[in-house]
Short mmCIF file of the C-alpha atoms (twelve columns), coordinates in Angstrom:
data_MODEL
# 
_entry.id   MODEL 
# 
loop_
_atom_site.group_PDB 
_atom_site.id 
_atom_site.type_symbol 
_atom_site.label_atom_id 
_atom_site.label_alt_id 
_atom_site.label_comp_id 
_atom_site.label_asym_id 
_atom_site.label_seq_id 
_atom_site.Cartn_x 
_atom_site.Cartn_y 
_atom_site.Cartn_z 
_atom_site.pdbx_PDB_model_num 
ATOM 1  C CA . MET A 1  112.654 69.874  76.921  1 
ATOM 2  C CA . ALA A 2  112.981 72.793  79.268  1 
ATOM 3  C CA . LYS A 3  113.043 72.157  82.993  1 
ATOM 4  C CA . LYS A 4  110.322 73.587  85.175  1 
ATOM 5  C CA . THR A 5  111.332 75.828  88.041  1 
ATOM 6  C CA . VAL A 6  110.275 74.544  91.425  1 
ATOM 7  C CA . ALA A 7  109.350 76.796  94.320  1 
ATOM 8  C CA . THR A 8  111.896 76.475  97.107  1 
ATOM 9  C CA . LEU A 9  109.606 78.041  99.704  1 
ATOM 10 C CA . GLN A 10 108.167 74.702  100.746 1 
ATOM 11 C CA . THR A 11 110.049 72.823  103.451 1 
ATOM 12 C CA . GLY A 12 107.286 70.333  104.183 1 
ATOM 13 C CA . LYS A 13 104.088 69.205  102.534 1 
ATOM 14 C CA . ASN A 14 101.809 71.989  103.817 1 
ATOM 15 C CA . ASP A 15 104.320 74.721  104.693 1 
ATOM 16 C CA . GLY A 16 104.072 76.376  101.276 1 
ATOM 17 C CA . ARG A 17 100.372 77.006  101.748 1 
ATOM 18 C CA . SER A 18 100.958 78.961  104.939 1 
ATOM 19 C CA . TYR A 19 102.451 81.892  102.991 1 
ATOM 20 C CA . SER A 20 100.733 84.386  100.691 1 
ATOM 21 C CA . LYS A 21 102.151 86.828  98.183  1 
ATOM 22 C CA . VAL A 22 100.748 90.273  98.972  1 
ATOM 23 C CA . ILE A 23 100.998 93.379  96.823  1 
ATOM 24 C CA . LYS A 24 100.395 96.874  98.184  1 
ATOM 25 C CA . MET A 25 100.188 100.035 96.079  1 
ATOM 26 C CA . VAL A 26 102.075 102.964 97.680  1 
ATOM 27 C CA . LYS A 27 102.432 106.528 96.454  1 
ATOM 28 C CA . SER A 28 106.077 107.569 96.051  1 
ATOM 29 C CA . PRO A 29 106.962 110.733 98.005  1 
ATOM 30 C CA . LYS A 30 109.566 111.808 95.408  1 
ATOM 31 C CA . THR A 31 107.669 111.566 92.131  1 
ATOM 32 C CA . GLY A 32 104.064 111.130 93.194  1 
ATOM 33 C CA . ALA A 33 103.790 108.011 91.042  1 
ATOM 34 C CA . TYR A 34 102.483 104.765 92.484  1 
ATOM 35 C CA . ILE A 35 104.863 101.896 93.222  1 
ATOM 36 C CA . PHE A 36 104.045 98.328  94.200  1 
ATOM 37 C CA . ASN A 37 105.484 96.584  97.258  1 
ATOM 38 C CA . GLU A 38 105.434 92.797  96.942  1 
ATOM 39 C CA . GLU A 39 106.207 90.445  99.825  1 
ATOM 40 C CA . MET A 40 105.725 86.857  100.891 1 
ATOM 41 C CA . VAL A 41 104.139 86.894  104.349 1 
ATOM 42 C CA . PRO A 42 102.590 84.218  106.568 1 
ATOM 43 C CA . ASN A 43 98.814  83.981  106.287 1 
ATOM 44 C CA . GLU A 44 98.409  85.237  109.862 1 
ATOM 45 C CA . ALA A 45 100.300 88.467  109.071 1 
ATOM 46 C CA . VAL A 46 98.384  89.507  105.928 1 
ATOM 47 C CA . LYS A 47 96.068  91.930  107.735 1 
ATOM 48 C CA . ASP A 48 99.003  93.491  109.597 1 
ATOM 49 C CA . PHE A 49 100.821 94.058  106.284 1 
ATOM 50 C CA . PHE A 50 97.941  96.112  104.903 1 
ATOM 51 C CA . LYS A 51 97.440  98.139  108.119 1 
ATOM 52 C CA . ASN A 52 100.815 99.878  107.784 1 
# 
Protein backbone atom coordinates (compact mmCIF):
# COMPACT_ATOMS: atom_id res chain seq x y z
CA MET A 1 0.00 0.00 0.00
CA ALA A 2 1.05 3.56 -0.59
CA LYS A 3 2.03 5.70 2.37
CA LYS A 4 0.03 8.78 3.19
CA THR A 5 1.84 12.09 3.35
CA VAL A 6 1.62 13.79 6.71
CA ALA A 7 1.57 17.55 7.15
CA THR A 8 4.73 18.71 8.90
CA LEU A 9 3.25 22.08 9.84
CA GLN A 10 1.97 20.83 13.17
CA THR A 11 4.39 21.01 16.08
CA GLY A 12 1.79 20.41 18.78
CA LYS A 13 -1.77 19.18 18.94
CA ASN A 14 -3.51 22.48 18.11
CA ASP A 15 -0.74 24.42 16.36
CA GLY A 16 -1.77 23.23 12.89
CA ARG A 17 -5.19 24.80 13.28
CA SER A 18 -3.72 28.23 13.92
CA TYR A 19 -2.64 28.56 10.27
CA SER A 20 -4.77 29.05 7.16
CA LYS A 21 -3.92 28.67 3.50
CA VAL A 22 -4.91 31.89 1.73
CA ILE A 23 -5.07 32.48 -2.01
CA LYS A 24 -5.14 35.95 -3.54
CA MET A 25 -5.73 36.70 -7.23
CA VAL A 26 -3.36 39.42 -8.54
CA LYS A 27 -3.16 40.93 -12.01
CA SER A 28 0.31 40.58 -13.55
CA PRO A 29 1.81 43.91 -14.66
CA LYS A 30 3.71 42.28 -17.56
CA THR A 31 1.03 40.25 -19.32
CA GLY A 32 -2.20 41.47 -17.77
CA ALA A 33 -3.16 37.90 -16.92
CA TYR A 34 -4.21 36.96 -13.40
CA ILE A 35 -1.86 34.98 -11.16
CA PHE A 36 -2.56 33.39 -7.80
CA ASN A 37 -0.48 34.00 -4.68
CA GLU A 38 -0.78 31.20 -2.14
CA GLU A 39 0.59 31.42 1.40
CA MET A 40 0.22 29.80 4.79
CA VAL A 41 -0.42 32.57 7.32
CA PRO A 42 -1.48 32.61 10.97
CA ASN A 43 -5.21 33.07 11.49
CA GLU A 44 -4.63 36.50 13.04
CA ALA A 45 -2.85 37.76 9.90
CA VAL A 46 -5.46 36.71 7.30
CA LYS A 47 -7.12 40.13 7.09
CA ASP A 48 -3.73 41.85 6.79
CA PHE A 49 -2.80 39.55 3.89
CA PHE A 50 -5.83 40.63 1.88
CA LYS A 51 -5.40 44.36 2.64
CA ASN A 52 -2.15 44.59 0.68
